[in-house]
Each structure stands twice: as structure tokens, then as C-alpha cells.
Amino acid sequence: MTTETATFDLTEPDVRVVPCRQKHAMILSRWAELPIGDHLVLINDHDPVPLYYQFASMFPDAFTWEYEVPGPDEYRVRLTRVAASSTTPVVRPPDMRPGPTSEEATLDVRGLEPPEPMIRILNATETLQEGGRLRAHTERRPIHLYAELTRRGLKHVSEDQSDGSCITMISRP
């Protein structure tokens, strides 16, 4: 039995054990199949706020978001489709390329609409090995990202660039 079939129930997907880089794709896939008026209850170990922002940008006025269990150890969110959505979910992998060393990757998320930069950066951190680094280039200082990086045990240092953008070095100690 795979992780996906073991944990992704169609009505109550428990994504606590699903790698972050797969969670949103699984949820968006299920959302695409959800009839108007139906719902699913997401179960997670942290507040899925980035997912909320993704839904708000992709499916405005097509969903409701209700916390059934608001944490702190378990979150249950009832996600209801209330209208048809014109956007078909497209889940793209992060645009990563090797950096100067084999332990470093670069991710440029400038030009993407929120919450996509945050989602891509968090997804990319899932593949960081011990001692690995990710160089994330964003349009501005990613202050909403810092608490989640810290919660995941990752170190981060941001440096503002002369063009107003920011480069954040993220590392797994």
C-alpha cells in the first residue's frame, strides 16, 4: 500500500504524513473532482494557511474554509465547493537549478503571485539534505515564510538586493 492510498481518503484526506511537495497536488487533484455543494475535511499537523491563500487566488468565491479543529496539534479544515471554478488546478514543480556547489540549489520565484512563492520555497525545502542549502530569490523579504522555516528546523538569512528584491539562504543544519 502506498502512502497516497493509505492516507488520502477522499472525504477526509489526512496529509500529516504526506511529504509537503506532494500535499498541495493531492489536495488540488481531489478539489478538481469535488462536486458543487460537496466538501472534504483536510487533516494536518499545522495550519494550512498557504493552501488557503492558494485557493483564494485560484478559486475566489468558489469555496468556503471552516476550521473544525483549530490546532495546535491537529488542524481539521472543512473545504466546501460552493461554485464552479473557471481555473483548472495546475501544479508545477519548482523552477530549481543547481547552485555553485552540489549542496546548494537556486530557486527564483520573482514574478509569481502570492502564495505561489511561499509554496514553492517550502516544497523545495523538503528535498534539502543535511548540510544542504537553498538560495531563494524573491521580490521582497519573505517575512511570512520565516516562522514556518524555523518550525521545520531550517536556518535562514535574508539579504536585500539593490533592485529591491531579496535573496534568502535557507539551510538544513
CSV table of C-alpha atoms in Angstrom, one decimal:
chain,number,residue,atom,x,y,z
A,1,MET,CA,0.0,0.0,0.0
A,2,THR,CA,1.4,3.4,-0.9
A,3,THR,CA,1.5,6.5,1.3
A,4,GLU,CA,-1.0,8.1,-1.1
A,5,THR,CA,-3.6,5.4,-0.8
A,6,ALA,CA,-3.0,4.9,2.9
A,7,THR,CA,-3.5,8.5,3.9
A,8,PHE,CA,-5.5,10.3,1.2
A,9,ASP,CA,-9.1,9.4,2.0
A,10,LEU,CA,-11.4,11.2,-0.5
A,11,THR,CA,-13.6,12.7,2.2
A,12,GLU,CA,-11.1,13.3,5.0
A,13,PRO,CA,-7.6,13.4,3.5
A,14,ASP,CA,-5.0,13.1,6.3
A,15,VAL,CA,-2.0,14.8,4.9
A,16,ARG,CA,0.2,14.8,8.0
A,17,VAL,CA,2.4,12.0,6.7
A,18,VAL,CA,2.4,13.1,3.1
A,19,PRO,CA,5.6,15.0,2.0
A,20,CYS,CA,4.9,18.7,1.6
A,21,ARG,CA,5.9,18.7,-2.0
A,22,GLN,CA,3.0,16.3,-2.7
A,23,LYS,CA,0.3,17.7,-0.4
A,24,HIS,CA,-1.0,20.6,-2.5
A,25,ALA,CA,-1.0,18.5,-5.7
A,26,MET,CA,-3.0,15.8,-4.0
A,27,ILE,CA,-5.5,18.3,-2.5
A,28,LEU,CA,-5.9,20.2,-5.8
A,29,SER,CA,-6.5,16.9,-7.6
A,30,ARG,CA,-9.2,16.0,-5.1
A,31,TRP,CA,-10.7,19.5,-5.4
A,32,ALA,CA,-10.9,19.2,-9.2
A,33,GLU,CA,-13.2,16.1,-8.7
A,34,LEU,CA,-15.4,17.7,-5.9
A,35,PRO,CA,-19.0,18.4,-7.0
A,36,ILE,CA,-20.6,21.8,-6.1
A,37,GLY,CA,-22.1,21.5,-2.7
A,38,ASP,CA,-19.8,18.8,-1.5
A,39,HIS,CA,-16.8,19.1,0.9
A,40,LEU,CA,-13.7,17.4,2.2
A,41,VAL,CA,-12.1,17.7,5.6
A,42,LEU,CA,-8.3,18.2,5.5
A,43,ILE,CA,-6.4,16.9,8.4
A,44,ASN,CA,-3.0,18.4,9.0
A,45,ASP,CA,-0.4,18.9,11.8
A,46,HIS,CA,0.0,22.6,11.1
A,47,ASP,CA,-2.3,25.4,10.0
A,48,PRO,CA,-2.6,25.1,6.2
A,49,VAL,CA,-2.7,28.9,5.6
A,50,PRO,CA,-0.6,28.7,2.5
A,51,LEU,CA,-3.2,26.4,1.0
A,52,TYR,CA,-5.9,28.9,1.9
A,53,TYR,CA,-4.1,31.6,0.0
A,54,GLN,CA,-3.6,29.4,-2.9
A,55,PHE,CA,-7.3,28.6,-3.1
A,56,ALA,CA,-8.2,32.3,-2.6
A,57,SER,CA,-6.1,33.2,-5.6
A,58,MET,CA,-7.1,30.3,-7.8
A,59,PHE,CA,-10.7,29.8,-6.9
A,60,PRO,CA,-12.1,33.0,-5.5
A,61,ASP,CA,-15.8,32.7,-4.5
A,62,ALA,CA,-15.8,29.0,-5.3
A,63,PHE,CA,-15.0,27.6,-1.8
A,64,THR,CA,-15.6,28.1,1.9
A,65,TRP,CA,-12.9,27.4,4.5
A,66,GLU,CA,-14.0,26.4,8.0
A,67,TYR,CA,-11.8,25.2,10.9
A,68,GLU,CA,-13.4,22.2,12.6
A,69,VAL,CA,-10.3,21.7,14.8
A,70,PRO,CA,-8.1,24.8,15.0
A,71,GLY,CA,-4.9,23.2,16.3
A,72,PRO,CA,-2.4,23.5,17.8
A,73,ASP,CA,-1.5,19.8,17.4
A,74,GLU,CA,-4.1,18.9,14.8
A,75,TYR,CA,-6.0,21.0,12.3
A,76,ARG,CA,-9.2,19.9,10.5
A,77,VAL,CA,-10.4,22.3,7.8
A,78,ARG,CA,-13.8,21.8,6.0
A,79,LEU,CA,-13.2,22.8,2.4
A,80,THR,CA,-16.6,23.2,0.6
A,81,ARG,CA,-17.0,23.8,-3.1
A,82,VAL,CA,-19.8,26.4,-3.3
A,83,ALA,CA,-19.5,27.3,-7.0
A,84,ALA,CA,-17.9,26.2,-10.2
A,85,SER,CA,-14.3,27.5,-10.7
A,86,SER,CA,-13.0,28.6,-14.0
A,87,THR,CA,-9.5,27.7,-13.1
A,88,THR,CA,-8.3,24.1,-13.6
A,89,PRO,CA,-5.6,23.4,-11.0
A,90,VAL,CA,-2.1,23.2,-12.5
A,91,VAL,CA,0.6,22.1,-10.1
A,92,ARG,CA,4.0,22.9,-11.4
A,93,PRO,CA,7.3,21.7,-9.9
A,94,PRO,CA,9.6,24.4,-8.5
A,95,ASP,CA,12.0,26.0,-11.0
A,96,MET,CA,15.2,24.8,-9.4
A,97,ARG,CA,18.6,24.7,-10.8
A,98,PRO,CA,21.9,23.6,-9.3
A,99,GLY,CA,23.8,26.4,-7.5
A,100,PRO,CA,27.5,26.9,-7.2
A,101,THR,CA,28.0,23.7,-5.1
A,102,SER,CA,26.3,20.4,-5.3
A,103,GLU,CA,24.8,21.0,-1.8
A,104,GLU,CA,23.1,24.3,-3.0
A,105,ALA,CA,20.1,24.9,-5.3
A,106,THR,CA,18.7,28.2,-6.5
A,107,LEU,CA,15.0,28.9,-6.7
A,108,ASP,CA,13.9,32.2,-8.4
A,109,VAL,CA,10.2,32.9,-7.6
A,110,ARG,CA,10.1,36.5,-8.6
A,111,GLY,CA,7.1,37.5,-10.7
A,112,LEU,CA,4.8,34.8,-9.2
A,113,GLU,CA,1.6,35.8,-7.4
A,114,PRO,CA,1.3,35.0,-3.6
A,115,PRO,CA,1.1,32.5,-2.2
A,116,GLU,CA,3.0,30.7,-5.0
A,117,PRO,CA,6.5,31.9,-4.0
A,118,MET,CA,6.0,30.6,-0.4
A,119,ILE,CA,4.6,27.3,-1.6
A,120,ARG,CA,7.4,26.7,-4.0
A,121,ILE,CA,10.1,27.6,-1.4
A,122,LEU,CA,8.5,25.3,1.2
A,123,ASN,CA,8.2,22.5,-1.3
A,124,ALA,CA,11.8,22.9,-2.3
A,125,THR,CA,13.0,22.7,1.3
A,126,GLU,CA,11.5,19.2,1.5
A,127,THR,CA,14.4,17.9,-0.6
A,128,LEU,CA,17.2,19.6,1.3
A,129,GLN,CA,19.6,17.1,2.8
A,130,GLU,CA,21.6,17.7,6.0
A,131,GLY,CA,24.1,20.5,5.2
A,132,GLY,CA,22.1,21.4,2.0
A,133,ARG,CA,21.3,25.0,1.1
A,134,LEU,CA,18.6,26.7,-0.9
A,135,ARG,CA,19.1,30.2,-2.4
A,136,ALA,CA,15.6,31.6,-2.8
A,137,HIS,CA,15.3,34.8,-4.8
A,138,THR,CA,12.0,36.7,-4.0
A,139,GLU,CA,10.6,40.1,-5.0
A,140,ARG,CA,10.7,41.2,-1.3
A,141,ARG,CA,11.8,40.0,2.1
A,142,PRO,CA,9.7,36.8,2.7
A,143,ILE,CA,8.7,37.6,6.2
A,144,HIS,CA,5.6,35.3,6.2
A,145,LEU,CA,8.0,32.4,5.5
A,146,TYR,CA,10.3,32.7,8.4
A,147,ALA,CA,8.2,31.2,11.2
A,148,GLU,CA,7.5,28.1,9.0
A,149,LEU,CA,11.1,27.7,8.2
A,150,THR,CA,12.0,27.9,11.9
A,151,ARG,CA,9.3,25.4,12.8
A,152,ARG,CA,10.8,22.9,10.2
A,153,GLY,CA,14.2,23.3,11.8
A,154,LEU,CA,15.7,25.2,8.9
A,155,LYS,CA,18.1,28.2,9.3
A,156,HIS,CA,17.6,31.3,7.1
A,157,VAL,CA,19.3,34.6,6.4
A,158,SER,CA,17.9,37.2,4.1
A,159,GLU,CA,19.8,39.9,2.2
A,160,ASP,CA,18.1,42.8,0.5
A,161,GLN,CA,19.3,43.4,-3.1
A,162,SER,CA,19.9,46.8,-4.8
A,163,ASP,CA,16.9,46.2,-7.1
A,164,GLY,CA,14.5,45.8,-4.1
A,165,SER,CA,14.4,42.0,-4.3
A,166,CYS,CA,15.7,39.7,-1.6
A,167,ILE,CA,17.9,36.6,-1.5
A,168,THR,CA,17.2,34.2,1.4
A,169,MET,CA,19.7,31.5,2.1
A,170,ILE,CA,17.9,28.5,3.7
A,171,SER,CA,19.9,25.6,5.1
A,172,ARG,CA,19.3,22.4,6.9
A,173,PRO,CA,21.8,22.1,9.7
